[in-house]
Coordinates of C-alpha atoms and ligand atoms in Angstrom, one line a residue:
X1 CA 15.3 3.2 -7.4
X2 CA 15.3 6.9 -6.7
X3 CA 16.6 7.2 -3.2
X4 CA 19.4 6.2 -1.0
X5 CA 19.0 6.3 2.8
X6 CA 22.1 6.1 4.9
X7 CA 20.2 5.1 8.0
X8 CA 18.8 1.8 6.9
X9 CA 18.2 -0.7 9.6
X10 CA 20.3 -3.7 9.0
X11 CA 20.7 -7.0 10.8
X12 CA 24.1 -7.1 12.2
X13 CA 26.6 -9.8 12.2
X14 CA 26.6 -9.7 16.0
X15 CA 23.1 -11.1 16.2
X16 CA 23.6 -13.6 13.4
X17 CA 26.8 -14.8 15.1
X18 CA 24.6 -16.4 17.7
X19 CA 23.3 -18.7 15.1
X20 CA 24.8 -21.9 16.1
X21 CA 23.6 -25.5 16.0
X22 CA 24.1 -25.7 19.7
X23 CA 20.4 -25.3 20.2
X24 CA 18.0 -23.7 22.7
X25 CA 20.5 -23.0 25.4
X26 CA 22.4 -20.4 23.5
X27 CA 19.2 -18.9 22.2
X28 CA 17.7 -18.7 25.6
X29 CA 20.9 -17.1 26.8
X30 CA 20.8 -14.6 24.0
X31 CA 17.2 -13.9 24.9
X32 CA 17.9 -13.2 28.5
X33 CA 20.9 -11.1 27.7
X34 CA 18.8 -9.1 25.4
X35 CA 16.1 -8.8 27.9
X36 CA 18.6 -7.4 30.4
X37 CA 20.0 -4.9 28.0
X38 CA 16.6 -3.7 26.9
X39 CA 14.5 -2.8 30.0
X40 CA 10.8 -3.2 29.9
X41 CA 9.1 -0.1 28.5
X42 CA 5.5 0.4 27.5
X43 CA 4.8 2.8 24.7
X44 CA 2.0 5.2 25.4
X45 CA -0.8 4.6 22.8
X46 CA -0.5 7.5 20.3
X47 CA -3.4 9.9 20.1
X48 CA -4.5 10.1 16.5
X49 CA -6.6 12.8 15.0
X50 CA -7.6 13.0 11.4
X51 CA -6.9 16.5 10.0
X52 CA -7.5 18.7 8.2
X53 CA -10.1 16.5 6.4
X54 CA -12.3 14.3 8.5
X55 CA -12.9 10.7 7.8
X56 CA -16.3 9.1 7.2
X57 CA -16.5 7.8 10.8
X58 CA -14.8 9.3 13.9
X59 CA -11.5 7.6 14.7
X60 CA -11.9 4.7 17.1
X61 CA -11.3 5.5 20.8
X62 CA -10.2 2.3 22.4
X63 CA -10.4 1.6 26.1
X64 CA -7.4 1.4 28.4
X65 CA -5.7 -2.0 28.4
X66 CA -5.5 -3.8 31.7
X67 CA -2.7 -6.4 31.2
X68 CA 0.8 -6.4 29.7
X69 CA 2.5 -9.3 27.9
X70 CA 6.1 -9.2 26.8
X71 CA 6.9 -11.3 23.8
X72 CA 9.8 -13.7 24.1
X73 CA 12.3 -13.9 21.3
X74 CA 15.3 -16.1 20.4
X75 CA 16.7 -12.9 19.1
X76 CA 19.2 -14.6 16.8
X77 CA 17.7 -13.9 13.4
X78 CA 17.4 -17.6 12.6
X79 CA 15.0 -19.4 15.0
X80 CA 11.3 -19.0 14.5
X81 CA 9.7 -16.7 17.0
X82 CA 6.2 -17.1 15.6
X83 CA 5.1 -19.5 18.4
X84 CA 6.2 -16.9 21.0
X85 CA 4.2 -14.2 19.2
X86 CA 1.1 -16.3 18.9
X87 CA 1.2 -17.3 22.5
X88 CA 1.6 -13.7 23.8
X89 CA -1.2 -12.5 21.5
X90 CA -3.5 -15.2 22.8
X91 CA -2.6 -14.5 26.4
X92 CA -3.2 -10.8 26.1
X93 CA -6.2 -10.8 23.7
X94 CA -9.3 -9.1 25.1
X95 CA -7.8 -6.2 26.9
X96 CA -4.1 -6.5 26.9
X97 CA -1.0 -4.6 25.7
X98 CA 1.6 -6.8 24.0
X99 CA 5.2 -5.5 24.0
X100 CA 7.8 -6.4 21.3
X101 CA 10.9 -5.1 23.0
X102 CA 13.1 -2.4 21.5
X103 CA 16.4 -3.6 20.0
X104 CA 15.1 -7.2 19.7
X105 CA 14.5 -9.0 16.4
X106 CA 11.5 -11.3 16.3
X107 CA 12.2 -13.7 13.5
X108 CA 9.1 -15.0 11.8
X109 CA 9.3 -18.2 9.8
X110 CA 5.7 -19.4 10.1
X111 CA 2.6 -17.9 8.5
X112 CA 0.5 -16.4 11.3
X113 CA -3.3 -16.1 11.3
X114 CA -3.9 -13.0 13.4
X115 CA -7.6 -12.6 12.6
X116 CA -8.6 -13.5 16.2
X117 CA -7.4 -10.2 17.7
X118 CA -9.8 -8.3 19.8
X119 CA -9.4 -5.3 22.1
X120 CA -5.6 -5.5 22.0
X121 CA -2.6 -3.2 21.6
X122 CA 0.5 -4.5 19.7
X123 CA 3.4 -2.3 20.9
X124 CA 6.1 -3.1 18.3
X125 CA 9.3 -1.4 19.5
X126 CA 11.6 -4.0 18.1
X127 CA 11.7 -5.6 14.6
X128 CA 9.7 -8.3 13.0
X129 CA 11.9 -9.9 10.4
X130 CA 10.4 -12.4 8.0
X131 CA 12.4 -15.4 7.0
X132 CA 13.7 -15.4 3.4
X133 CA 12.5 -19.0 2.7
X134 CA 10.6 -18.3 -0.5
X135 CA 9.7 -22.0 -0.9
X136 CA 8.0 -22.0 2.5
X137 CA 6.2 -18.8 2.0
X138 CA 4.9 -19.6 -1.4
X139 CA 3.4 -22.8 0.0
X140 CA 2.1 -21.4 3.3
X141 CA 1.3 -17.7 2.9
X142 CA -2.3 -16.6 3.1
X143 CA -4.1 -16.4 -0.3
X144 CA -6.5 -13.5 -0.7
X145 CA -8.1 -14.6 -4.0
X146 CA -7.5 -11.3 -5.7
X147 CA -4.7 -10.6 -8.2
X148 CA -2.7 -13.5 -6.6
X149 CA -2.2 -11.6 -3.4
X150 CA -0.7 -13.5 -0.5
X151 CA 0.7 -12.4 2.9
X152 CA 3.1 -13.4 5.6
X153 CA 0.4 -12.9 8.2
X154 CA -3.2 -12.1 8.1
X155 CA -4.5 -9.4 10.5
X156 CA -8.1 -9.1 11.5
X157 CA -10.5 -8.5 14.4
X158 CA -11.9 -5.6 16.2
X159 CA -10.3 -2.8 18.2
X160 CA -6.7 -3.6 17.4
X161 CA -4.0 -0.9 17.9
X162 CA -0.6 -1.3 16.4
X163 CA 2.2 1.2 17.1
X164 CA 5.5 1.5 19.0
X165 CA 8.0 2.9 16.5
X166 CA 9.4 -0.5 15.5
X167 CA 10.1 -2.1 12.2
X168 CA 8.5 -4.8 10.0
X169 CA 11.1 -6.1 7.6
X170 CA 10.0 -8.3 4.7
X171 CA 13.5 -9.4 3.6
X172 CA 12.5 -8.4 0.1
X173 CA 15.7 -8.8 -1.8
X174 CA 15.4 -12.6 -2.3
X175 CA 11.9 -11.9 -3.6
X176 CA 12.9 -9.1 -6.0
X177 CA 15.5 -11.4 -7.5
X178 CA 13.2 -14.4 -7.7
X179 CA 10.4 -12.4 -9.3
X180 CA 12.9 -11.1 -11.9
X181 CA 13.5 -14.8 -12.8
X182 CA 9.9 -15.9 -12.7
X183 CA 6.9 -13.5 -12.8
X184 CA 4.6 -16.2 -11.4
X185 CA 6.4 -16.1 -8.0
X186 CA 3.8 -15.5 -5.3
X187 CA 5.4 -12.7 -3.3
X188 CA 3.8 -12.0 0.1
X189 CA 2.6 -8.6 1.0
X190 CA 4.1 -7.3 4.3
X191 CA 0.8 -6.5 6.1
X192 CA -2.2 -8.5 4.9
X193 CA -5.4 -7.4 6.4
X194 CA -8.7 -9.4 6.2
X195 CA -11.7 -8.3 8.3
X196 CA -10.2 -5.6 10.5
X197 CA -12.6 -3.1 12.2
X198 CA -12.3 0.0 14.4
X199 CA -8.5 -0.2 14.5
X200 CA -5.5 2.1 14.2
X201 CA -2.1 1.2 12.7
X202 CA 0.5 3.9 13.4
X203 CA 4.1 4.8 14.0
X204 CA 5.8 2.0 12.2
X205 CA 8.7 1.6 9.8
X206 CA 8.0 -0.8 7.0
X207 CA 11.0 -2.1 5.1
X208 CA 11.6 -4.3 2.0
X209 CA 8.3 -5.8 1.4
X210 CA 8.4 -8.5 -1.3
X211 CA 5.3 -6.9 -2.9
X212 CA 2.7 -4.5 -1.6
X213 CA 3.3 -3.0 1.9
X214 CA -0.4 -3.2 2.8
X215 CA -3.2 -5.2 1.4
X216 CA -6.3 -4.0 3.2
X217 CA -9.4 -6.3 2.5
X218 CA -12.7 -6.4 4.3
X219 CA -11.7 -3.5 6.5
X220 CA -14.1 -1.1 8.2
X221 CA -13.1 2.1 10.0
X222 CA -9.3 1.6 10.0
X223 CA -6.8 4.4 10.2
X224 CA -3.2 4.3 9.1
X225 CA -1.1 7.2 10.5
X226 CA 2.6 8.0 10.5
X227 CA 3.8 5.0 8.5
X228 CA 7.2 5.2 6.9
X229 CA 7.8 3.0 4.0
X230 CA 11.2 2.3 2.3
X231 CA 12.5 -0.6 0.2
X232 CA 15.2 -0.5 -2.4
X233 CA 16.6 -3.4 -4.3
X234 CA 20.4 -3.7 -4.0
X235 CA 20.6 -5.8 -7.2
X236 CA 19.7 -4.8 -10.7
X237 CA 16.3 -6.4 -10.2
X238 CA 13.9 -3.6 -9.3
X239 CA 11.5 -4.0 -6.4
X240 CA 8.3 -4.2 -8.4
X241 CA 4.7 -3.7 -7.3
X242 CA 5.7 -2.4 -3.9
X243 CA 2.5 -0.4 -3.6
X244 CA 2.2 1.4 -0.2
X245 CA -1.4 0.5 0.3
X246 CA -3.8 -1.6 -1.8
X247 CA -7.4 -1.6 -0.5
X248 CA -10.1 -4.0 -1.5
X249 CA -13.7 -4.6 -0.3
X250 CA -13.3 -2.0 2.4
X251 CA -15.0 1.1 3.7
X252 CA -14.0 3.9 6.0
X253 CA -10.3 3.7 5.6
X254 CA -8.0 6.7 6.3
X255 CA -4.4 6.8 5.3
X256 CA -2.5 9.9 6.5
X257 CA 0.7 11.6 7.6
X258 CA 2.9 9.0 6.0
X259 CA 6.1 8.8 3.9
X260 CA 6.4 6.3 1.0
X261 CA 9.8 6.0 -0.5
X262 CA 10.3 3.8 -3.4
X263 CA 7.0 2.1 -3.0
X264 CA 4.4 2.0 -5.8
X265 CA 1.9 4.4 -4.1
X266 CA -1.6 3.8 -3.3
X267 CA -4.2 1.8 -5.2
X268 CA -7.8 1.5 -4.5
X269 CA -9.4 -1.7 -5.7
X270 CA -13.2 -2.2 -5.7
X271 CA -15.5 -2.3 -4.0
X272 CA -14.2 0.5 -2.0
X273 CA -16.1 3.4 -0.4
X274 CA -15.5 6.3 1.9
X275 CA -11.8 6.6 1.9
X276 CA -9.7 9.5 3.0
X277 CA -6.0 9.9 2.0
X278 CA -4.2 12.9 3.3
X279 CA -0.8 14.4 3.9
X280 CA 1.4 11.9 2.2
X281 CA 4.9 12.4 0.9
X282 CA 5.8 9.9 -1.8
X283 CA 8.8 9.3 -3.9
X284 CA 9.4 6.7 -6.7
X285 CA 5.9 5.5 -7.0
X286 CA 3.0 5.0 -9.3
X287 CA 0.9 7.7 -7.7
X288 CA -2.5 7.6 -6.0
X289 CA -4.5 5.2 -8.2
X290 CA -8.1 4.2 -8.3
X291 CA -8.1 0.9 -10.0
X292 CA -7.4 -1.1 -11.9
X293 CA -11.2 -1.6 -12.3
X294 CA -13.1 -3.8 -14.6
X295 CA -10.4 -6.5 -14.7
X296 CA -12.7 -9.4 -14.3
X297 CA -15.6 -10.3 -16.7
X298 CA -18.9 -10.8 -14.8
X299 CA -17.8 -8.7 -11.8
X300 CA -19.3 -5.3 -10.9
X301 CA -16.8 -3.0 -9.3
X302 CA -17.8 0.0 -7.2
X303 CA -15.5 2.7 -6.0
X304 CA -17.2 5.7 -4.3
X305 CA -16.6 8.7 -2.1
X306 CA -12.9 9.0 -2.1
X307 CA -11.1 12.2 -1.0
X308 CA -7.4 12.5 -1.6
X309 CA -5.8 15.7 -0.1
X310 CA -2.4 17.3 0.1
X311 CA 0.0 14.9 -1.6
X312 CA 3.6 15.7 -2.3
X313 CA 4.5 13.4 -5.3
X314 CA 8.1 13.1 -6.4
X315 CA 9.8 10.9 -9.0
X316 CA 6.6 9.1 -9.9
X317 CA 4.7 7.9 -12.9
X318 CA 1.5 9.6 -11.9
X319 CA 0.0 12.1 -9.5
X320 CA -3.7 11.2 -9.5
X321 CA -4.8 8.3 -11.6
X322 CA -7.9 6.3 -12.5
X323 CA -7.4 3.2 -14.5
X324 CA -10.1 1.0 -16.0
X325 CA -9.7 -2.0 -18.2
X326 CA -11.5 -1.8 -21.6
X327 CA -14.2 -4.1 -22.7
X328 CA -11.9 -6.3 -24.6
X329 CA -9.4 -8.9 -23.3
X330 CA -6.1 -7.1 -22.7
X331 CA -2.8 -8.0 -21.3
X332 CA -0.5 -5.7 -19.5
X333 CA 2.0 -8.5 -18.8
X334 CA 1.9 -12.3 -18.4
X335 CA 0.8 -12.1 -14.8
X336 CA -1.6 -9.1 -15.2
X337 CA -4.4 -9.3 -17.7
X338 CA -8.1 -8.7 -17.9
X339 CA -10.9 -6.5 -19.2
X340 CA -14.6 -6.7 -19.6
X341 CA -15.8 -6.1 -16.1
X342 CA -18.4 -3.4 -15.3
X343 CA -19.3 -1.1 -12.5
X344 CA -18.7 2.5 -11.5
X345 CA -16.3 4.9 -10.0
X346 CA -18.0 7.9 -8.6
X347 CA -17.3 10.9 -6.5
X348 CA -13.6 10.9 -6.3
X349 CA -11.6 14.1 -5.5
X350 CA -7.9 14.7 -5.9
X351 CA -7.3 18.0 -4.1
X352 CA -3.9 19.7 -3.6
X353 CA -1.0 17.9 -5.3
X354 CA 2.6 19.0 -5.5
X355 CA 4.0 17.4 -8.6
X356 CA 7.8 17.0 -8.9
X357 CA 9.3 14.9 -11.7
X358 CA 6.1 12.9 -12.4
X359 CA 5.2 11.6 -15.9
X360 CA 1.6 12.5 -15.8
X361 CA 0.2 14.9 -13.2
X362 CA -3.3 13.4 -14.0
X363 CA -4.0 10.2 -15.8
X364 CA -7.5 9.0 -16.5
X365 CA -7.1 5.8 -18.5
X366 CA -10.1 3.8 -19.5
X367 CA -8.0 1.7 -21.8
X368 CA -5.8 0.1 -19.2
X369 CA -3.7 -2.8 -20.5
X370 CA -4.7 -1.9 -24.1
X371 CA -2.0 0.1 -25.8
X372 CA -4.0 0.0 -29.1
X373 CA -6.3 3.0 -28.7
X374 CA -8.3 2.2 -31.7
X375 CA -9.2 -1.2 -30.3
X376 CA -10.0 0.3 -26.9
X377 CA -12.4 2.9 -28.5
X378 CA -14.1 0.1 -30.4
X379 CA -14.9 -1.7 -27.2
X380 CA -15.9 1.0 -24.7
X381 CA -15.7 0.0 -21.0
X382 CA -19.0 -0.8 -19.3
X383 CA -17.5 0.7 -16.2
X384 CA -18.6 4.3 -15.7
X385 CA -16.5 7.2 -14.4
X386 CA -18.6 9.9 -12.9
X387 CA -18.2 13.0 -10.7
X388 CA -14.4 13.2 -10.5
X389 CA -12.6 16.3 -9.5
X390 CA -8.9 17.2 -9.9
X391 CA -8.0 20.5 -8.3
X392 CA -5.1 22.6 -7.1
X393 CA -2.3 20.8 -8.8
X394 CA 1.1 22.5 -9.0
X395 CA 4.6 21.6 -10.1
X396 CA 6.5 20.1 -13.0
X397 CA 6.3 16.8 -14.9
X398 CA 9.1 14.7 -16.4
X399 CA 9.7 15.0 -20.1
X400 CA 8.3 11.5 -20.8
X401 CA 4.9 12.8 -22.2
X402 CA 6.1 16.3 -23.0
X403 CA 4.3 18.5 -24.3
X404 CA 1.4 16.8 -22.3
X405 CA 1.2 17.0 -18.6
X406 CA -2.1 15.0 -18.3
X407 CA -4.3 12.6 -20.1
X408 CA -8.0 12.2 -19.9
X409 CA -8.8 9.1 -22.1
X410 CA -12.3 7.8 -21.9
X411 CA -13.3 4.8 -24.1
X412 CA -16.6 6.5 -24.9
X413 CA -18.4 9.7 -23.9
X414 CA -21.3 7.7 -22.7
X415 CA -19.4 6.2 -19.8
X416 CA -17.5 9.3 -18.6
X417 CA -19.5 12.1 -17.0
X418 CA -18.6 15.2 -15.0
X419 CA -14.8 14.8 -14.9
X420 CA -13.7 18.3 -13.7
X421 CA -10.3 19.8 -13.5
X422 CA -9.6 23.2 -12.0
X423 CA -6.5 25.2 -10.9
X424 CA -4.1 22.8 -12.7
X425 CA -0.8 24.8 -12.7
X426 CA 1.5 22.0 -13.8
X427 CA 4.1 22.4 -16.6
X428 CA 6.3 20.1 -18.5
X429 CA 10.1 20.7 -18.4
X430 CA 10.0 22.8 -21.5
X431 CA 7.1 24.9 -20.2
X432 CA 4.1 23.3 -22.1
X433 CA 1.0 22.3 -20.3
X434 CA -1.1 20.4 -22.8
X435 CA -3.4 17.5 -22.2
X436 CA -4.8 14.7 -24.3
X437 CA -8.6 14.7 -24.0
X438 CA -10.7 11.9 -25.5
X439 CA -14.5 11.5 -25.0
X440 CA -14.6 13.9 -22.1
X441 CA -16.5 17.2 -21.7
X442 CA -13.6 19.7 -22.2
X443 CA -15.7 22.7 -21.0
X444 CA -15.2 21.6 -17.4
X445 CA -11.5 20.8 -17.8
X446 CA -9.2 23.7 -16.9
X447 CA -6.4 22.3 -19.1
X448 CA -5.3 22.9 -22.7
X449 CA -6.8 19.9 -24.5
X450 CA -4.7 20.5 -27.6
X451 CA -2.2 17.8 -26.6
X452 CA -1.4 14.7 -28.7
X453 CA -2.2 11.1 -27.7
X454 CA 1.1 9.8 -26.2
X455 CA 0.0 6.6 -24.5
X456 CA -0.3 5.5 -20.9
X457 CA 1.8 4.4 -18.0
Ligands
NAG501 C1 14.3 12.1 -7.4 O1 15.3 11.4 -8.2 C2 16.5 12.1 -8.3 C3 17.4 11.3 -9.3 O2 17.5 10.0 -8.8 C4 17.1 12.3 -7.0 O3 18.3 13.0 -7.1 C5 16.1 13.1 -6.1 O4 16.7 13.2 -4.8 C6 14.8 12.4 -6.0 N1 13.9 13.2 -5.3 C7 13.1 12.8 -4.3 C8 12.3 13.8 -3.6 O5 13.2 11.7 -3.9
NAG502 C1 12.3 -23.8 3.5 O1 11.0 -24.3 3.6 C2 10.9 -25.5 3.0 C3 9.4 -25.8 2.9 O2 8.7 -25.6 4.2 C4 11.6 -26.5 3.9 O3 11.5 -27.8 3.3 C5 13.1 -26.1 3.9 O4 13.8 -26.9 4.7 C6 13.2 -24.7 4.3 N1 14.6 -24.2 4.1 C7 15.3 -23.7 5.0 C8 16.7 -23.2 4.6 O5 14.9 -23.5 6.1
NAG503 C1 -13.8 -10.9 2.7 O1 -15.1 -11.3 3.1 C2 -15.8 -12.1 2.2 C3 -17.2 -12.3 2.7 O2 -17.2 -12.7 4.0 C4 -15.0 -13.4 2.0 O3 -15.7 -14.2 1.1 C5 -13.6 -13.1 1.6 O4 -12.9 -14.3 1.5 C6 -12.9 -12.1 2.5 N1 -11.6 -11.8 2.1 C7 -11.2 -11.3 0.9 C8 -9.8 -11.0 0.7 O5 -12.0 -10.9 0.1
NAG504 C1 0.4 18.6 3.9 O1 1.2 17.5 4.2 C2 2.5 17.8 4.7 C3 3.2 16.5 4.9 O2 3.5 15.9 3.7 C4 2.3 18.5 6.1 O3 3.5 18.9 6.5 C5 1.4 19.8 5.9 O4 1.1 20.3 7.1 C6 0.1 19.3 5.2 N1 -0.7 20.5 4.9 C7 -2.0 20.6 5.4 C8 -2.7 21.8 4.9 O5 -2.5 19.8 6.1
NAG505 C1 -18.6 12.5 -2.0 O1 -17.6 12.0 -1.2 C2 -17.3 12.9 -0.1 C3 -16.2 12.3 0.7 O2 -15.1 12.4 -0.1 C4 -18.5 12.9 0.8 O3 -18.3 13.8 1.9 C5 -19.7 13.3 0.0 O4 -20.9 13.2 0.9 C6 -19.9 12.4 -1.2 N1 -21.0 12.9 -2.0 C7 -22.1 12.2 -2.3 C8 -23.1 12.9 -3.1 O5 -22.2 11.1 -1.8
NAG506 C1 -2.9 -15.6 -10.7 O1 -2.2 -15.2 -11.9 C2 -2.5 -16.1 -13.0 C3 -1.7 -15.6 -14.2 O2 -2.1 -14.3 -14.5 C4 -4.0 -16.0 -13.3 O3 -4.3 -16.9 -14.4 C5 -4.7 -16.4 -12.1 O4 -6.1 -16.3 -12.3 C6 -4.3 -15.6 -10.9 N1 -5.0 -16.0 -9.8 C7 -5.8 -15.2 -9.0 C8 -6.4 -15.8 -7.8 O5 -5.9 -14.0 -9.3
NAG507 C1 -5.2 -1.7 -33.5 O1 -6.5 -2.2 -33.6 C2 -7.1 -2.0 -34.8 C3 -8.6 -2.4 -34.7 O2 -8.7 -3.7 -34.3 C4 -6.4 -2.7 -35.9 O3 -6.9 -2.4 -37.1 C5 -4.9 -2.2 -35.9 O4 -4.1 -2.9 -36.8 C6 -4.3 -2.4 -34.5 N1 -3.0 -1.7 -34.5 C7 -1.9 -2.3 -34.0 C8 -0.7 -1.5 -34.0 O5 -1.9 -3.4 -33.6
NAG508 C1 8.4 20.8 -25.8 O1 8.8 19.5 -26.1 C2 7.9 18.8 -27.1 C3 8.4 17.4 -27.3 O2 9.3 17.0 -26.3 C4 8.0 19.6 -28.4 O3 7.1 19.0 -29.3 C5 7.5 21.0 -28.2 O4 7.7 21.7 -29.3 C6 8.4 21.7 -27.1 N1 7.8 22.9 -26.8 C7 8.5 24.0 -26.5 C8 7.8 25.3 -26.1 O5 9.8 23.9 -26.4

């Protein structure tokens, strides 16, 4: 809700005017016209390096591809191109380079299982536009079995490179409006990943996702580089839960050099290990969150070895955040409730944040979903928070929690250990820099813990 871009990609009346009941002939004609006006061009595979911090594994270095497939399209913004896409991907799997031509819209009205991909490059120069048929997608999207996550397509496999400078457009507006009317609407995520290994996703524009932009599950050694995210509702219904990346059951994931505008930031769900996030510019988000953890009774969540470096955070609710449900059933909203799960979050560093108009520069919340602090403290979370560092934070918060700029709220001292803050140079609009500190060792917190309890985001 914070940003207006004048250069939004839109789908012009010109391409829609080809939508006629006349059938294939006109679509084929539009396809060949388009093919003539957009000559074949193969994007060179971008060379990606992970700097200044290094990821857990070296970036994948895929071999040269030996075959090229151009994907056909009706290019009319109304006829399903999923069969063309699937056929090109099968044809070029194991060693091919698949080109989605520049200037062409690939309209996708069928859920695509892309977990078969192997040794393949997807060169997306044009646009993938997902159909706005919310009835179809709710019935046929892929279910991930976690927080009701579903997706338009499911991406998996080994040695997959996606790039090309093109756009994935989720047609989110119908979903923002539908969700406002019914919070149980199953909104697909734009990019659903399940079981992707040794792969790089880079140089893409992601627009108008109905929900999260990425849900990354069961991923190993995957890099996201130079991803540009934007989505703004044009109605009064806000684009909710449009997180940039949500990661789950994954290890060795790097997210870097990206811009997230009006998305909800980055969330790290358990179990999640060895993640690097660096050089992001974010506006209108919920910050870089670990959690929510401990949502499900009987589950043991692990989040370990996370490094977050060099984040420019504007107009957001949080900078760095850790959120853990308490050990008592709690409800954040009708479609988000939980509490009682155990586990640990260990060795997480938030290093170098620029804070601009953010509610809390730092929020450690072990009472997630429970606004009644007394109740939260009566039922301390069995999920421990250990070896956490916040350092080199600069900038200014919003007045929402003034005079506080941060909150460190643990449900018991026994379950929070070694939470360290240093070089925190963040002030509220009226110049105060207090923090609320509950059940934490204040001797290792370089903040003024005289702040009042003012609640959570
Ligand atoms: C933050 O929001 C304000 C008010 O909507 C807007 O003027 C400003 O450009 C935004 N800043 C960024 C960096 O997005
Ligand atoms: C939307 O999808 C449903 C279920 O697949 C289908 O019955 C309906 O015809 C579709 N609507 C449009 C406008 O294509
Ligand atoms: C991840 O892998 C596990 C184990 O193979 C599987 O049960 C699960 O369905 C996969 N996907 C997700 C989203 O967890
Ligand atoms: C921090 O990230 C910004 C992009 O947001 C980039 O321009 C800058 O070079 C990065 N700084 C370092 C030290 O990597
Ligand atoms: C903590 O995480 C960092 C990566 O952020 C890793 O380099 C380091 O080895 C981890 N420390 C331990 C004790 O595992
Ligand atoms: C989906 O949401 C409903 C309502 O919160 C919840 O009861 C159900 O367990 C959720 N399903 C999954 C798979 O998370
Ligand atoms: C918060 O919980 C405590 C302990 O159960 C209870 O006594 C108190 O009334 C609750 N406060 C509110 C505002 O609900
Ligand atoms: C800053 O604002 C807070 C509440 O908004 C107020 O309690 C405090 O006295 C103010 N401090 C200064 C220095 O103005």
